[in-house]
Short mmCIF file of C-alpha atoms in Angstrom, two decimals:
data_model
loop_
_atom_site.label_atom_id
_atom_site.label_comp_id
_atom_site.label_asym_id
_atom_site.label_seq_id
_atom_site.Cartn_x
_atom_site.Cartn_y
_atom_site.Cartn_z
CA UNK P 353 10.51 29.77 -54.71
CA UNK P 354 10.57 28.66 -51.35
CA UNK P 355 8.06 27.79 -48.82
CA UNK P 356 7.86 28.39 -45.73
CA UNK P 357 5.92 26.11 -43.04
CA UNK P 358 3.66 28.18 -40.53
CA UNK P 359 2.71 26.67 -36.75
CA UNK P 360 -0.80 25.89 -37.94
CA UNK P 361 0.64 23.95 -40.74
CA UNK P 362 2.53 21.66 -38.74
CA UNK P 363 1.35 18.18 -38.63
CA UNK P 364 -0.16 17.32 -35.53
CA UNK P 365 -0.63 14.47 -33.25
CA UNK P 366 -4.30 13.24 -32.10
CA UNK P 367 -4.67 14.36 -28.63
CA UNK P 368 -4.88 11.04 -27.51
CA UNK P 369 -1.54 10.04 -28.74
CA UNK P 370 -0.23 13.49 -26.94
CA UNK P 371 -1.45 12.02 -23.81
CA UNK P 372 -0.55 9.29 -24.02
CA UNK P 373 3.25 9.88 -24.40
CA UNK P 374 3.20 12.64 -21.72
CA UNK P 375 1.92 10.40 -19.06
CA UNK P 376 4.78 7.73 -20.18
CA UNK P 377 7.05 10.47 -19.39
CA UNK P 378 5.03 10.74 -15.49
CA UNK P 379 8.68 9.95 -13.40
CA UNK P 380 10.87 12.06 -16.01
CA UNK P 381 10.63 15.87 -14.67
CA UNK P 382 12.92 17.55 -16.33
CA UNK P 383 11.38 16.18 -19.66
CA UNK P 384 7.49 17.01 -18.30
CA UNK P 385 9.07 20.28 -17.92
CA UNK P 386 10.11 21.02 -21.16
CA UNK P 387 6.94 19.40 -22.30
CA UNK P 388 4.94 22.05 -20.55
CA UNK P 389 6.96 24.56 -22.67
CA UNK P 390 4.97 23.64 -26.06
CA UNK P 391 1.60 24.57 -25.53
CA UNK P 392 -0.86 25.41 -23.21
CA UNK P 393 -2.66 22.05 -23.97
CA UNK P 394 0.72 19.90 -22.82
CA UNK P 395 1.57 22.33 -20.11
CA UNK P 396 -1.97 21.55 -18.15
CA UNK P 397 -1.02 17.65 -19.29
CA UNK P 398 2.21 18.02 -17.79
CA UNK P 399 1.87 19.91 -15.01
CA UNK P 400 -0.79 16.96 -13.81
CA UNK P 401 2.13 14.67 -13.63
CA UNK P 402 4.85 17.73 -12.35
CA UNK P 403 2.28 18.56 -8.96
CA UNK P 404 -0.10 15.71 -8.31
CA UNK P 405 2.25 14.64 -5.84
CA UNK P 406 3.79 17.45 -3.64
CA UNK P 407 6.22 16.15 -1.06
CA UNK P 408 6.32 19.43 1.63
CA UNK P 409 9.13 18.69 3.53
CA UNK P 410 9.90 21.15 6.67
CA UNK P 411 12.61 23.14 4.86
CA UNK P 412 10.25 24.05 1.82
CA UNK P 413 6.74 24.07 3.12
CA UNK P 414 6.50 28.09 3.79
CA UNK P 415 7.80 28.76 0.50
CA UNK P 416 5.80 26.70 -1.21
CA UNK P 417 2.52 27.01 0.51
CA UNK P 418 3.10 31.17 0.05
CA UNK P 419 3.51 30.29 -3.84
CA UNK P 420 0.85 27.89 -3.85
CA UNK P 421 -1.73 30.63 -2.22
CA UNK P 422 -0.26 33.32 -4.56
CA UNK P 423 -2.87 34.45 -6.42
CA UNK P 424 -0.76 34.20 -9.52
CA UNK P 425 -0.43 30.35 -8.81
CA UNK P 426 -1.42 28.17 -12.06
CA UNK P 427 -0.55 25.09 -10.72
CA UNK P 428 -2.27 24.60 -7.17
CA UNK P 429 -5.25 22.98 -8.61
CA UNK P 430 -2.77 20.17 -10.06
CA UNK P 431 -1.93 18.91 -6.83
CA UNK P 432 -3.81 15.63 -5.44
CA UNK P 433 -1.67 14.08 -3.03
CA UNK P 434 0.58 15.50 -0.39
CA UNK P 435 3.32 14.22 1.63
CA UNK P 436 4.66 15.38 4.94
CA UNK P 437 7.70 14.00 7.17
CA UNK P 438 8.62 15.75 10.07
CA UNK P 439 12.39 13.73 9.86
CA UNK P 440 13.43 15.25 6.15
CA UNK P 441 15.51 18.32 7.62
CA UNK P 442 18.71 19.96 6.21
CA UNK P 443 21.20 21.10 8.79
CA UNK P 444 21.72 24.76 8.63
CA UNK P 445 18.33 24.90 6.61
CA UNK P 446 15.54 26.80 8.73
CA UNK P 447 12.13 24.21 8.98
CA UNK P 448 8.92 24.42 9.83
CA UNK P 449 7.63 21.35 11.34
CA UNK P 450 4.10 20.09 10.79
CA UNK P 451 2.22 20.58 13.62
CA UNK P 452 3.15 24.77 12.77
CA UNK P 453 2.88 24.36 8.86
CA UNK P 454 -0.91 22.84 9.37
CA UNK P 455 -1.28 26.05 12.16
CA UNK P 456 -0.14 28.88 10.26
CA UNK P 457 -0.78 28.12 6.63
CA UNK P 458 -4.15 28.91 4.37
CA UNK P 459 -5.19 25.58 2.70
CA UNK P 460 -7.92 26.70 1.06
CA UNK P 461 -6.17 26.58 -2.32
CA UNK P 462 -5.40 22.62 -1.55
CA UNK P 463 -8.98 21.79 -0.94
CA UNK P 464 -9.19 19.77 -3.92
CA UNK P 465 -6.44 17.57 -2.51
CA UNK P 466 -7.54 13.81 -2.66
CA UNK P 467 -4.77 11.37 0.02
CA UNK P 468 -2.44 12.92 2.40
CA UNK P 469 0.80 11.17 3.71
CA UNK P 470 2.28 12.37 7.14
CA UNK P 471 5.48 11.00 8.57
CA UNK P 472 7.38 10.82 11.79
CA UNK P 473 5.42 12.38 13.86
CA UNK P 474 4.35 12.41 17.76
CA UNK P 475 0.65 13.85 18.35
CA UNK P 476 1.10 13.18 21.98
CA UNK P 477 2.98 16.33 21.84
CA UNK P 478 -0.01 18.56 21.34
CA UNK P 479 -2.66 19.42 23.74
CA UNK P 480 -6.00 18.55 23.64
CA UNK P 481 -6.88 21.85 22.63
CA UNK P 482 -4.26 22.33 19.87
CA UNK P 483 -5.56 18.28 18.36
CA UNK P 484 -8.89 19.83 18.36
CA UNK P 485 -7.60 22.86 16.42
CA UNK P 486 -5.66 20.73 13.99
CA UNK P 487 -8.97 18.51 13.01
CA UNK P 488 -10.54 21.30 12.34
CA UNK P 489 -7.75 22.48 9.85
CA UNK P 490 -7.56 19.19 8.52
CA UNK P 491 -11.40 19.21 7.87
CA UNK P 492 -10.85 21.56 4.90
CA UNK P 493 -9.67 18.59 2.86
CA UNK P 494 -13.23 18.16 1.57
CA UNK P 495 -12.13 15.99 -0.90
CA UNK P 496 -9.96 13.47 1.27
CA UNK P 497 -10.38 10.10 0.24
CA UNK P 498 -6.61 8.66 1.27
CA UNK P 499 -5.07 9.06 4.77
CA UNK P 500 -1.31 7.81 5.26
CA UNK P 501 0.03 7.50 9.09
CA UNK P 502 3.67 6.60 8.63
CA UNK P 503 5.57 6.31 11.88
CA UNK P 504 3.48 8.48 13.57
CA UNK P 505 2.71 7.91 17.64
CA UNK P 506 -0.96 8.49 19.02
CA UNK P 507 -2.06 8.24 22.51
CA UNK P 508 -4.66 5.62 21.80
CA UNK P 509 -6.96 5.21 19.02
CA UNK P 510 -9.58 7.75 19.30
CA UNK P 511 -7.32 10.89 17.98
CA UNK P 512 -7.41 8.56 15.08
CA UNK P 513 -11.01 7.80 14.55
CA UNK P 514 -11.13 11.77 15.36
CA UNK P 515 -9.17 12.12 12.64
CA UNK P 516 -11.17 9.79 10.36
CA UNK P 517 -14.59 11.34 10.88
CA UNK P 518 -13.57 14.55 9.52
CA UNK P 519 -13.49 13.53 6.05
CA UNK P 520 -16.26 12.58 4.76
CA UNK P 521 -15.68 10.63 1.74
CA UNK P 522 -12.48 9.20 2.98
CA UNK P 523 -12.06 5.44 1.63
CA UNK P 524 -8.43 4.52 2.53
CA UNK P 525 -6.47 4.49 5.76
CA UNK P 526 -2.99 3.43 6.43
CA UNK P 527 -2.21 3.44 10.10
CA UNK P 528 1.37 2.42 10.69
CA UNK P 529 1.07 3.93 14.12
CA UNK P 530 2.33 3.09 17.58
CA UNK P 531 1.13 4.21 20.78
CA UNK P 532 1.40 5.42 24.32
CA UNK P 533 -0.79 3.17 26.20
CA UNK P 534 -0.16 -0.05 26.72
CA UNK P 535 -0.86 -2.00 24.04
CA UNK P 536 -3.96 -3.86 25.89
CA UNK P 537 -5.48 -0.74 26.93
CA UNK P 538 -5.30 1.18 23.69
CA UNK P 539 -6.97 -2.47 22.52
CA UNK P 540 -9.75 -2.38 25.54
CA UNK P 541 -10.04 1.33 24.30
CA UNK P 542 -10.49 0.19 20.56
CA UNK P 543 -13.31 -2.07 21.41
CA UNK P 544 -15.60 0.51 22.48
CA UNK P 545 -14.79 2.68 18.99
CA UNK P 546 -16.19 2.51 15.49
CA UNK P 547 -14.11 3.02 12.53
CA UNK P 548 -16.36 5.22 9.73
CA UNK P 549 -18.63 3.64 7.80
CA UNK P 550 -16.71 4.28 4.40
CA UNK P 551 -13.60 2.92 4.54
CA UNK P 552 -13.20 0.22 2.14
CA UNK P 553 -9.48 -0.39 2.49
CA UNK P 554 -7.24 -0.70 5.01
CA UNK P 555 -3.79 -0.83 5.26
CA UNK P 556 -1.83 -2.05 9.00
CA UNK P 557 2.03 -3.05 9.70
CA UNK P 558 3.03 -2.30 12.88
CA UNK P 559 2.65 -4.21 16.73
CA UNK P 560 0.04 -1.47 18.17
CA UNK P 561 -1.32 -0.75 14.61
CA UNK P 562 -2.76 -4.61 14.05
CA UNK P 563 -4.02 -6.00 16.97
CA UNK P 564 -5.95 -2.43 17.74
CA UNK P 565 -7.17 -1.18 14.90
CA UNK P 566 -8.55 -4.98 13.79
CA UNK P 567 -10.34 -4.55 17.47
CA UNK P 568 -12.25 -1.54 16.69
CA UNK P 569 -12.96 -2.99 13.19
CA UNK P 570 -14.34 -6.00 14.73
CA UNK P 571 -16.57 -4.47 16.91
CA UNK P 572 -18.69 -3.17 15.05
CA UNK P 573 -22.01 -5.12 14.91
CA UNK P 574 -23.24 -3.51 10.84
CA UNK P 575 -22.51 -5.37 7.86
CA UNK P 576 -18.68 -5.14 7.42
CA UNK P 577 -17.46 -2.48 5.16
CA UNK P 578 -14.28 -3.29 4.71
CA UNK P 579 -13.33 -4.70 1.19
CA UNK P 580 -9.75 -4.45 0.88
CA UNK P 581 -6.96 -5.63 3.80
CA UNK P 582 -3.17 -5.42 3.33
CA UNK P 583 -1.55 -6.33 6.49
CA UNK P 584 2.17 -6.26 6.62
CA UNK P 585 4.60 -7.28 9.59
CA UNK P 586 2.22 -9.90 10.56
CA UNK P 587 3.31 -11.89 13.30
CA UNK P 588 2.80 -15.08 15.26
CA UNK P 589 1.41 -13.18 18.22
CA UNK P 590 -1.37 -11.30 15.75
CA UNK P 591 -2.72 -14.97 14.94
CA UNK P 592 -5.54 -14.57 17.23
CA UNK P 593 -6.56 -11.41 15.30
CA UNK P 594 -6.23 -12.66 12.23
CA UNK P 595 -8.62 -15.79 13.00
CA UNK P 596 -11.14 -13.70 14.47
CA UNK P 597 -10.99 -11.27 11.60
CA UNK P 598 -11.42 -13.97 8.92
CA UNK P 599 -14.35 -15.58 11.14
CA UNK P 600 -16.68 -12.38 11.38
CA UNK P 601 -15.56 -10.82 8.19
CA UNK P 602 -14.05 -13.09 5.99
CA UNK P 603 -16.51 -13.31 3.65
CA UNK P 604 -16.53 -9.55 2.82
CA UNK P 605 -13.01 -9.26 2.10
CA UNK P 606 -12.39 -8.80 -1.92
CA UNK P 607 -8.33 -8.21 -1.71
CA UNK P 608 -6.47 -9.71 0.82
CA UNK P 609 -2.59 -9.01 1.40
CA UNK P 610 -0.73 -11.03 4.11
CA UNK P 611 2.97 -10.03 4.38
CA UNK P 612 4.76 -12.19 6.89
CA UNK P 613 6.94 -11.37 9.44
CA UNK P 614 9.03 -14.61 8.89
CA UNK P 615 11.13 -15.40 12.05
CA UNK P 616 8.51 -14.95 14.21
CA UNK P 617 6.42 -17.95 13.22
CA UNK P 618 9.61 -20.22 13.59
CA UNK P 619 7.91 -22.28 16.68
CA UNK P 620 4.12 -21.85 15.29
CA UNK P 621 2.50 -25.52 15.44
CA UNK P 622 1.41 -26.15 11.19
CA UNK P 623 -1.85 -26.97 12.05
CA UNK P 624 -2.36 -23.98 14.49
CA UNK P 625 -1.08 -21.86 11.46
CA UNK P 626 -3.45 -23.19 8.93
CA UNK P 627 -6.61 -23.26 11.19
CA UNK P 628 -5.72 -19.71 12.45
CA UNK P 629 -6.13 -18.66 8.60
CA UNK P 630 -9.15 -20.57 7.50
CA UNK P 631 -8.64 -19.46 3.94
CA UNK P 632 -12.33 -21.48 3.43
CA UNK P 633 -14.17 -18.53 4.76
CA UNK P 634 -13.01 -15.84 2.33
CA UNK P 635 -15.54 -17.19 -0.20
CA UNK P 636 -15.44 -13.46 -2.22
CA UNK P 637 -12.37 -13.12 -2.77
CA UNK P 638 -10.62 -11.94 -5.88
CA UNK P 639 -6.73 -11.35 -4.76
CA UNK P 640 -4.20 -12.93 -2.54
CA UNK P 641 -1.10 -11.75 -1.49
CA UNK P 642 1.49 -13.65 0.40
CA UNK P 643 4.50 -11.58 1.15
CA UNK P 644 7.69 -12.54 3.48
CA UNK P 645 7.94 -15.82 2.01
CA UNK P 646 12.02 -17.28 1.71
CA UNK P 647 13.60 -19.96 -0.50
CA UNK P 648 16.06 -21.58 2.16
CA UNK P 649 17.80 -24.79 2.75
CA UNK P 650 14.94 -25.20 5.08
CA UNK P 651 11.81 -24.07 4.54
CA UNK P 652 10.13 -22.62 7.69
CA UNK P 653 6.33 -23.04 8.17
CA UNK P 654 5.05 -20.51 5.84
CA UNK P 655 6.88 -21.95 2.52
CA UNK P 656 6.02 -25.78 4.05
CA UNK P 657 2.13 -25.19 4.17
CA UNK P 658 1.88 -22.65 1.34
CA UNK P 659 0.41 -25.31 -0.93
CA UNK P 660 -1.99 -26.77 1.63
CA UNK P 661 -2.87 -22.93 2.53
CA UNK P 662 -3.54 -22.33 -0.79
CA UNK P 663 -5.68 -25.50 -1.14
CA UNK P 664 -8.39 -24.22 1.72
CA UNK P 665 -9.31 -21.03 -1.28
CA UNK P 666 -12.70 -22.14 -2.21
CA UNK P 667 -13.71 -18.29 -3.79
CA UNK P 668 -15.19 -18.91 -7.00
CA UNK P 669 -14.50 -15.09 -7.61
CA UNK P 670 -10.48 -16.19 -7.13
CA UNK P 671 -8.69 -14.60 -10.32
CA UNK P 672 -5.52 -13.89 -9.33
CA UNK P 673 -2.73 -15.24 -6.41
CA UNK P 674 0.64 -13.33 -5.62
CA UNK P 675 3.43 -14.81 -3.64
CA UNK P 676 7.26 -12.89 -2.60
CA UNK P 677 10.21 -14.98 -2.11
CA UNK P 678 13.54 -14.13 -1.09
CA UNK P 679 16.51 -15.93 -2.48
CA UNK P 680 19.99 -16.12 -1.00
CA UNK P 681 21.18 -18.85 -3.44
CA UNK P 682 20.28 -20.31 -6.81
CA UNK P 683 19.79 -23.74 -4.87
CA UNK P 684 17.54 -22.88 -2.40
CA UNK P 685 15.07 -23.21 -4.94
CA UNK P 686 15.43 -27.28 -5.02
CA UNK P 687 13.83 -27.54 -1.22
CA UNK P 688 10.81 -26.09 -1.87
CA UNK P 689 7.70 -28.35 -2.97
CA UNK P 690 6.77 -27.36 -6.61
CA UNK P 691 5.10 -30.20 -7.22
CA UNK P 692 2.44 -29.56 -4.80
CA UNK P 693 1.96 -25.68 -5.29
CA UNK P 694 1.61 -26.43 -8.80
CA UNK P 695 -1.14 -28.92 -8.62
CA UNK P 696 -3.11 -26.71 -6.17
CA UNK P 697 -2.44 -23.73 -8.54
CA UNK P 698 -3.94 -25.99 -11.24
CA UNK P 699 -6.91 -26.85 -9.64
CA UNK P 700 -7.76 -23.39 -9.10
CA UNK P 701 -7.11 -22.68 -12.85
CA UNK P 702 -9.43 -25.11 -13.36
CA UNK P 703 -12.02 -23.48 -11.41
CA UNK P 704 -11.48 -19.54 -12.89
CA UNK P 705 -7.67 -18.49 -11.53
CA UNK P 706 -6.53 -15.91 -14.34
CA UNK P 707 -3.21 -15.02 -12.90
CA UNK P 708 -0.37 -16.59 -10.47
CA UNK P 709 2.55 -14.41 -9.91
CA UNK P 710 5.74 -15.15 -8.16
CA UNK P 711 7.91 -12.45 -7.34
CA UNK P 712 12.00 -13.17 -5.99
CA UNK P 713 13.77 -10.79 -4.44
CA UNK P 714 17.72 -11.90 -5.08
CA UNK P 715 19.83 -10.71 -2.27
CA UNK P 716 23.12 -9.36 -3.49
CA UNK P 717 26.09 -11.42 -1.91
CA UNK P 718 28.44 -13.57 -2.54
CA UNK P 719 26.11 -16.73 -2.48
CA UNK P 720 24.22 -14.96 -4.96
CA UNK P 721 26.21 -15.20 -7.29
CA UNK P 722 25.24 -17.46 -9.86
CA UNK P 723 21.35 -16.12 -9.19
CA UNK P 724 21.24 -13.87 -11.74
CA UNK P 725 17.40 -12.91 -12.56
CA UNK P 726 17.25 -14.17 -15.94
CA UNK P 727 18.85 -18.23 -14.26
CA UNK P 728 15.73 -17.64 -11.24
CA UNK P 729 12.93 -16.46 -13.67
CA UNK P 730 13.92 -19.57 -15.74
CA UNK P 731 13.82 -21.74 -12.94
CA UNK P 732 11.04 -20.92 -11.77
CA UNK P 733 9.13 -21.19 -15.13
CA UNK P 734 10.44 -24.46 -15.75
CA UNK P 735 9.13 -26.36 -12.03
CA UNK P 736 5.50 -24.68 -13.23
CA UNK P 737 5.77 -24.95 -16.37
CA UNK P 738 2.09 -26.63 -16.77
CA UNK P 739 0.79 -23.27 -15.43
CA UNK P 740 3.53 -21.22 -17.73
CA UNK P 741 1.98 -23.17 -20.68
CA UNK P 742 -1.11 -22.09 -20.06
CA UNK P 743 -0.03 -18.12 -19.83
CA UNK P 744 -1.24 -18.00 -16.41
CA UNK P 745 2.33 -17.29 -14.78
CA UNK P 746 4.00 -14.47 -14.09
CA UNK P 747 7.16 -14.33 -12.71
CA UNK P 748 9.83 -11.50 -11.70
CA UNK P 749 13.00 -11.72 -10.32
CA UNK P 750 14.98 -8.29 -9.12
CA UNK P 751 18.00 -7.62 -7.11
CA UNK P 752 18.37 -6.06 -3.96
CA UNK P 753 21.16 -5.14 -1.80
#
């Protein structure tokens, strides 16, 4: 006599386990889509992953913002983060830019929406009139909390804080701006502006971006509320910011990320370099990152003083420090000082470090080519291998063309 299995007989899987190997599948669409073609229960699971991230470039935006204010849509309410670059055209492929997507298209159904990314764009093309129009628009983001300006070009810095104020639980702002004015004008500009009250991180990496929105940060006389500071492209010429910033607010700053721009501190006097920084004041910190950082047959300032830099950390909140390297040749590795990183690294330990993690970048070439990832990695664990033998190292090694 045979049986025969019904659905609800089927074994099933605790829905945490379901979860859990849905959201391994986040990056895999095609799978999350098949996924969503079980149940209802993995179809809302998958669908999370499918639409958090909608990337509207100008040759699909009308379609999709028709389908996502269809009545009919399932799948609007999925989507928290949204990306925008004016520069992602097809030829032959009619687009709507942003400036006219924003204009013309209902967002109510992306209210819930929680960081926004926009992309090559120039707001100095709109008038004053049409900027005010396009806060307003903007403003039905109640939810904002992340604001992305990628290679976008402003005036000065007040469309920004504009911007800013018109969400009100916004927490993170990336400006990789540039603008019109001069950059000491849109600085003497800065000074008289205040950045809202609840940002907690921000993220800066261009010439104009730095050295003007660190002014208007700065210039306000409240308690600092500004926890979290990646700063990328950093060069010699931003020094003077960056001392001033670690003298008035150092010792609010939790997470700290420093990415070098390397050649530029080539003729930067050590001692200039180190006082600039004044690691000493950041007394609550809890992460460092160094980025821009080179293994070379000589070592330029930043890789010479990294271990004295390092020493000035006197955070007893300190748990973890991350350092990036690039690496044209296996023996490039010889000229830097080990010795000395690893002894500051230890004392630190000592004190409550949890975590040191050096990251290499290989560079593919010819002179590369006895750097495999595995031979760095190795190397790398052997010259701290007092820190490896406590399990307080971390070390990757990847490469890039």
């Amino acid at each position: 006599m045979s049986t025969v299995t019904t659905l609800t007989e089927l074994p099933r899987l605790p829905w945490e386990l379901m979860d859990a190997i849905i959201d391994h599948l986040q990056s895999d669409l095609p799978t999350l889509g098949q996924c969503g073609m079980v149940s209802s229960a993995w179809l809302k699971r998958s669908r999370h992953h499918i639409f958090s991230t909608v990337q509207l470039w100008p040759w699909r935006i009308r379609d999709f913002l028709q389908l996502s204010a269809s009545k009919k849509c399932t799948f609007s309410s999925s989507i928290q983060r949204v990306e925008l670059d004016d520069s992602r055209v097809k030829p032959g492929v009619p687009c709507i830019q942003f400036m006219d997507a924003l204009s013309l298209s209902p967002l109510s159904c992306l209210s819930q929406v929680e960081a926004i990314q926009i992309r090559s764009v120039d707001w100095t093309a709109l008038t004053p009139t049409e900027q005010a129009k396009l806060r307003h628009r903007f403003a039905q983001f109640k939810m904002l909390k992340l604001l992305e300006f990628d290679d976008v070009t402003f005036h000065d810095l007040r469309e920004v804080v504009n911007i800013m104020n018109s969400f009100p639980l916004l927490k993170h702002l990336s400006a990789n701006v540039c603008f019109m004015k001069y950059t000491e004008h849109a600085v003497a500009s800065a000074s008289r502006l205040r950045i809202p009250r609840t940002i907690e991180t921000l993220e800066l990496g261009t010439d104009d971006g730095i050295p003007v929105v660190l002014t208007s940060l700065l210039a306000q006389s409240a308690d600092p509320h500004v926890t979290r500071l990646n700063l990328r492209s950093l060069k010699a010429q931003h020094l003077p910011y960056l001392s001033t910033l670690v003298r008035r607010i150092g010792s609010h700053v939790r997470h700290l990320l420093l990415g070098m721009e390397r050649t530029s501190f080539m003729n930067v006097d050590e001692g200039d370099y180190i006082r600039a920084l004044k690691l000493s004041r950041l007394n609550q910190l809890r992460t460092l990152q160094i980025e821009g950082l080179k293994f070379a047959q000589k070592p330029s300032i930043l890789e010479a003083t990294l271990p004295d830099l390092i020493s000035r950390l006197e955070s007893p909140f300190l748990r973890c420090i991350s350092t990036t390297f690039d690496l044209d040749a296996l023996e490039d590795l010889k000229n830097f000082d080990w010795k000395n990183l690893q002894r500051v690294l230890k004392e630190l330990y000592f004190f409550g470090l949890k975590n040191v993690e050096v990251h290499v970048r290989v560079l593919a070439g010819a002179s590369t080519a006895d750097a495999t990832c595995e031979r760095v990695e190795s190397w790398i664990r052997n010259a701290l291998k007092e820190l490896d033998q406590n399990d307080a190292l971390n070390i990757t090694a990847s490469l890039v063309s």
